[in-house]
Amino acid sequence: DIQMTQSPSILSASIGDRITITCRASQSIDRSLAWYQQKPGMAPKLLIFKASILETGVPSRFSGSGSGTEFTLTIGSLQPDDFAIYYCQQYDRPCSFGQGTTLEIK
Amino acid sequence: QRQLVQSGPEVKRPGTSVKVSCRGSGFIFKGSAVQWARQARGQPLEWLGWIVFNTGDTNYPQSLQQRVTITRDMSTSTVYIELSSLTSDDTAIYYCATIPGHYWGQGTLVAVSS
């Protein structure tokens, strides 16, 4: 099974900051990668799929990049609603999630 | 309205099995795959498997392959996950979702307790 490693595990940032979360795959997954945001008590919400395609309705401050084994999620200017847990998921062979990144207010 | 609706909470004894359902609007599943994931309290998401709705082909993680079965009923647009030989470590919220996860179910709490 493909292992997904996210970094950092915890990220402290302020409103207006630009932040980046990294996800590395143990084998190449081409661009079969999704990013999710999860808030307490809620199901995950899709932000990005196919590594860089923004899901409908997701603010443009979110962006994704990468291919093969290394991927990034960038939030261009943090808003109060963005503090949550973020997960990557590969859906190439077959599926697996990263361990999550908690984005907290500094 | 496009949505996935899961069955209600379950309380099970150790050693027994649980079966959770996920019903979708028909066009969500047509030609696509449906995955299951779970999340124990304070823990990350864990992928449990997928089923290709049209063919019934399945794939499971090696860690759970002996205990998990995913099936579907095409006539009711419903996908099921069954987990056997339950232990307290299986206590979690279980989610169904499309692949990738454009749509998610509301989650089903499965509690395993003696």
Short mmCIF file of C-alpha atoms in Angstrom, two decimals:
data_model
loop_
_atom_site.label_atom_id
_atom_site.label_comp_id
_atom_site.label_asym_id
_atom_site.label_seq_id
_atom_site.Cartn_x
_atom_site.Cartn_y
_atom_site.Cartn_z
CA ASP A 1 0.00 0.00 0.00
CA ILE A 2 1.20 3.54 -0.75
CA GLN A 3 2.12 5.59 2.33
CA MET A 4 1.29 9.30 2.44
CA THR A 5 3.40 11.54 4.68
CA GLN A 6 2.15 15.02 5.51
CA SER A 7 4.22 17.82 7.01
CA PRO A 8 4.06 19.59 9.27
CA SER A 9 1.77 17.78 11.70
CA ILE A 10 0.88 21.06 13.41
CA LEU A 11 1.14 24.52 11.87
CA SER A 12 0.64 27.73 13.85
CA ALA A 13 -0.17 30.77 11.75
CA SER A 14 -1.90 34.15 11.85
CA ILE A 15 -4.75 35.68 9.89
CA GLY A 16 -3.42 36.89 6.55
CA ASP A 17 -0.43 34.52 6.48
CA ARG A 18 0.40 32.43 3.44
CA ILE A 19 0.92 28.80 4.41
CA THR A 20 1.97 25.61 2.67
CA ILE A 21 1.33 21.99 3.62
CA THR A 22 3.31 19.20 1.97
CA CYS A 23 2.26 15.64 1.18
CA ARG A 24 4.73 13.02 -0.03
CA ALA A 25 3.80 9.64 -1.52
CA SER A 26 5.97 6.54 -1.07
CA GLN A 27 5.49 5.76 -4.79
CA SER A 28 4.49 7.84 -7.78
CA ILE A 29 0.75 8.54 -7.96
CA ASP A 30 0.86 10.79 -11.04
CA ARG A 31 -1.68 13.51 -10.13
CA SER A 32 -4.23 11.33 -8.30
CA LEU A 33 -4.25 13.43 -5.15
CA ALA A 34 -7.00 15.22 -3.24
CA TRP A 35 -6.90 17.69 -0.35
CA TYR A 36 -9.63 17.90 2.29
CA GLN A 37 -10.49 20.26 5.12
CA GLN A 38 -12.12 18.84 8.22
CA LYS A 39 -13.70 20.68 11.12
CA PRO A 40 -14.79 19.11 14.44
CA GLY A 41 -17.83 16.89 14.16
CA MET A 42 -18.03 17.26 10.39
CA ALA A 43 -17.25 15.07 7.39
CA PRO A 44 -14.21 16.09 5.36
CA LYS A 45 -14.76 18.71 2.66
CA LEU A 46 -13.03 18.39 -0.71
CA LEU A 47 -10.84 21.38 -1.58
CA ILE A 48 -8.62 20.17 -4.44
CA PHE A 49 -8.63 17.09 -6.70
CA LYS A 50 -6.28 15.87 -9.44
CA ALA A 51 -3.57 17.66 -7.47
CA SER A 52 -4.51 21.16 -8.63
CA ILE A 53 -8.18 21.42 -9.62
CA LEU A 54 -10.19 23.61 -7.26
CA GLU A 55 -13.50 22.09 -6.21
CA THR A 56 -16.55 24.17 -7.10
CA GLY A 57 -17.32 26.74 -4.43
CA VAL A 58 -13.90 26.60 -2.73
CA PRO A 59 -12.28 30.05 -2.36
CA SER A 60 -9.47 30.86 -4.78
CA ARG A 61 -7.01 31.45 -1.90
CA PHE A 62 -6.67 27.65 -1.85
CA SER A 63 -4.38 26.10 -4.45
CA GLY A 64 -2.67 22.78 -5.03
CA SER A 65 0.37 21.72 -7.00
CA GLY A 66 2.66 18.77 -7.61
CA SER A 67 2.83 15.43 -9.36
CA GLY A 68 4.50 12.08 -8.90
CA THR A 69 5.45 11.90 -5.23
CA GLU A 70 5.44 15.46 -3.90
CA PHE A 71 2.43 17.72 -3.53
CA THR A 72 1.59 20.98 -1.79
CA LEU A 73 -1.53 22.75 -0.59
CA THR A 74 -1.19 26.51 -0.29
CA ILE A 75 -3.58 28.93 1.37
CA GLY A 76 -2.80 32.38 0.03
CA SER A 77 -4.10 34.57 2.86
CA LEU A 78 -5.45 32.81 5.94
CA GLN A 79 -9.00 33.63 7.00
CA PRO A 80 -10.58 32.77 10.37
CA ASP A 81 -12.63 30.00 8.77
CA ASP A 82 -9.48 28.21 7.54
CA PHE A 83 -8.30 26.95 10.93
CA ALA A 84 -9.03 23.24 10.75
CA ILE A 85 -7.36 19.90 10.02
CA TYR A 86 -6.18 19.22 6.46
CA TYR A 87 -5.70 15.78 4.89
CA CYS A 88 -4.27 14.63 1.63
CA GLN A 89 -5.52 11.44 -0.05
CA GLN A 90 -4.04 9.51 -2.94
CA TYR A 91 -6.55 7.62 -5.07
CA ASP A 92 -4.21 5.94 -7.52
CA ARG A 93 -3.27 2.54 -6.03
CA PRO A 94 -5.79 2.20 -4.47
CA CYS A 95 -6.34 4.85 -1.74
CA SER A 96 -4.72 6.14 1.43
CA PHE A 97 -4.80 9.27 3.57
CA GLY A 98 -2.04 11.34 5.08
CA GLN A 99 -1.98 11.64 8.86
CA GLY A 100 -3.32 15.17 8.80
CA THR A 101 -2.05 18.70 9.48
CA THR A 102 -3.66 20.76 12.23
CA LEU A 103 -3.71 24.43 11.30
CA GLU A 104 -4.04 26.47 14.48
CA ILE A 105 -4.14 30.15 15.29
CA LYS A 106 -0.83 31.58 16.50
CA GLN B 1 -30.38 17.17 -4.23
CA ARG B 2 -27.20 15.15 -4.51
CA GLN B 3 -26.34 13.46 -1.24
CA LEU B 4 -25.20 10.29 0.46
CA VAL B 5 -27.34 9.11 3.37
CA GLN B 6 -25.92 6.59 5.83
CA SER B 7 -27.67 4.31 8.28
CA GLY B 8 -27.93 5.10 11.97
CA PRO B 9 -25.58 4.52 14.91
CA GLU B 10 -24.69 1.01 16.02
CA VAL B 11 -23.60 -0.49 19.33
CA LYS B 12 -21.98 -3.89 19.00
CA ARG B 13 -20.38 -6.49 21.25
CA PRO B 14 -16.75 -7.53 20.69
CA GLY B 15 -16.44 -10.43 18.27
CA THR B 16 -19.63 -9.62 16.36
CA SER B 17 -20.10 -7.93 12.97
CA VAL B 18 -21.60 -4.64 11.83
CA LYS B 19 -23.07 -3.62 8.48
CA VAL B 20 -23.47 0.06 7.58
CA SER B 21 -25.33 1.31 4.51
CA CYS B 22 -24.86 4.35 2.25
CA ARG B 23 -27.64 5.33 -0.16
CA GLY B 24 -26.97 7.82 -2.89
CA SER B 25 -28.81 9.70 -5.54
CA GLY B 26 -28.50 7.36 -8.53
CA PHE B 27 -26.44 9.59 -10.75
CA ILE B 28 -23.74 9.98 -8.10
CA PHE B 29 -22.79 6.31 -8.26
CA LYS B 30 -23.25 5.64 -11.96
CA GLY B 31 -19.87 4.86 -13.49
CA SER B 32 -17.95 5.74 -10.36
CA ALA B 33 -16.39 4.18 -7.29
CA VAL B 34 -17.47 4.60 -3.69
CA GLN B 35 -15.06 4.49 -0.78
CA TRP B 36 -15.38 3.94 2.93
CA ALA B 37 -13.23 5.59 5.59
CA ARG B 38 -13.37 5.77 9.35
CA GLN B 39 -12.16 8.08 12.06
CA ALA B 40 -11.69 7.22 15.71
CA ARG B 41 -11.95 10.09 18.19
CA GLY B 42 -8.96 12.39 17.83
CA GLN B 43 -7.39 10.20 15.14
CA PRO B 44 -6.75 10.69 11.42
CA LEU B 45 -8.89 9.28 8.65
CA GLU B 46 -8.33 5.62 7.83
CA TRP B 47 -9.23 4.25 4.41
CA LEU B 48 -11.28 1.04 4.53
CA GLY B 49 -11.85 0.15 0.89
CA TRP B 50 -13.72 0.93 -2.29
CA ILE B 51 -16.19 -0.60 -4.72
CA VAL B 52 -16.63 0.20 -8.40
CA PHE B 53 -20.38 0.58 -8.56
CA ASN B 54 -21.00 -0.73 -12.06
CA THR B 55 -18.76 -3.83 -11.86
CA GLY B 56 -18.73 -4.63 -8.15
CA ASP B 57 -14.93 -4.79 -8.13
CA THR B 58 -13.49 -4.07 -4.70
CA ASN B 59 -10.15 -3.16 -3.14
CA TYR B 60 -9.20 -3.18 0.54
CA PRO B 61 -6.13 -2.18 2.57
CA GLN B 62 -3.95 -5.12 3.54
CA SER B 63 -4.47 -4.37 7.24
CA LEU B 64 -8.22 -5.04 7.07
CA GLN B 65 -8.54 -7.39 4.11
CA GLN B 66 -9.57 -10.35 6.27
CA ARG B 67 -12.37 -8.53 8.07
CA VAL B 68 -13.96 -6.04 5.68
CA THR B 69 -16.44 -6.60 2.85
CA ILE B 70 -17.98 -3.89 0.66
CA THR B 71 -21.02 -4.69 -1.49
CA ARG B 72 -23.62 -2.78 -3.43
CA ASP B 73 -27.27 -3.03 -4.44
CA MET B 74 -27.70 -1.45 -7.84
CA SER B 75 -31.49 -1.47 -7.61
CA THR B 76 -31.47 0.88 -4.61
CA SER B 77 -28.20 2.76 -5.28
CA THR B 78 -26.91 1.58 -1.93
CA VAL B 79 -23.40 0.57 -0.89
CA TYR B 80 -22.67 -1.46 2.23
CA ILE B 81 -19.65 -2.06 4.39
CA GLU B 82 -19.48 -5.03 6.74
CA LEU B 83 -16.76 -5.39 9.34
CA SER B 84 -16.37 -8.64 11.26
CA SER B 85 -14.61 -9.75 14.46
CA LEU B 86 -15.13 -6.34 16.04
CA THR B 87 -12.92 -5.06 18.85
CA SER B 88 -12.91 -1.80 20.78
CA ASP B 89 -10.34 -0.50 18.27
CA ASP B 90 -13.12 -0.49 15.65
CA THR B 91 -15.07 2.16 17.56
CA ALA B 92 -15.18 5.12 15.16
CA ILE B 93 -17.29 7.21 12.84
CA TYR B 94 -17.64 5.45 9.49
CA TYR B 95 -18.01 7.53 6.32
CA CYS B 96 -18.86 6.70 2.72
CA ALA B 97 -17.77 9.03 -0.06
CA THR B 98 -17.27 9.23 -3.78
CA ILE B 99 -13.75 9.05 -5.21
CA PRO B 100 -12.42 11.67 -5.02
CA GLY B 101 -14.62 12.88 -2.23
CA HIS B 102 -16.92 15.38 -3.90
CA TYR B 103 -19.75 13.91 -1.81
CA TRP B 104 -19.61 12.41 1.70
CA GLY B 105 -22.18 10.72 3.88
CA GLN B 106 -23.03 12.23 7.24
CA GLY B 107 -21.10 9.55 9.12
CA THR B 108 -22.25 6.58 11.22
CA LEU B 109 -21.01 6.03 14.76
CA VAL B 110 -20.12 2.42 15.46
CA ALA B 111 -19.37 1.73 19.11
CA VAL B 112 -17.94 -1.61 20.21
CA SER B 113 -18.35 -2.31 23.89
CA SER B 114 -18.91 -5.25 26.17
#
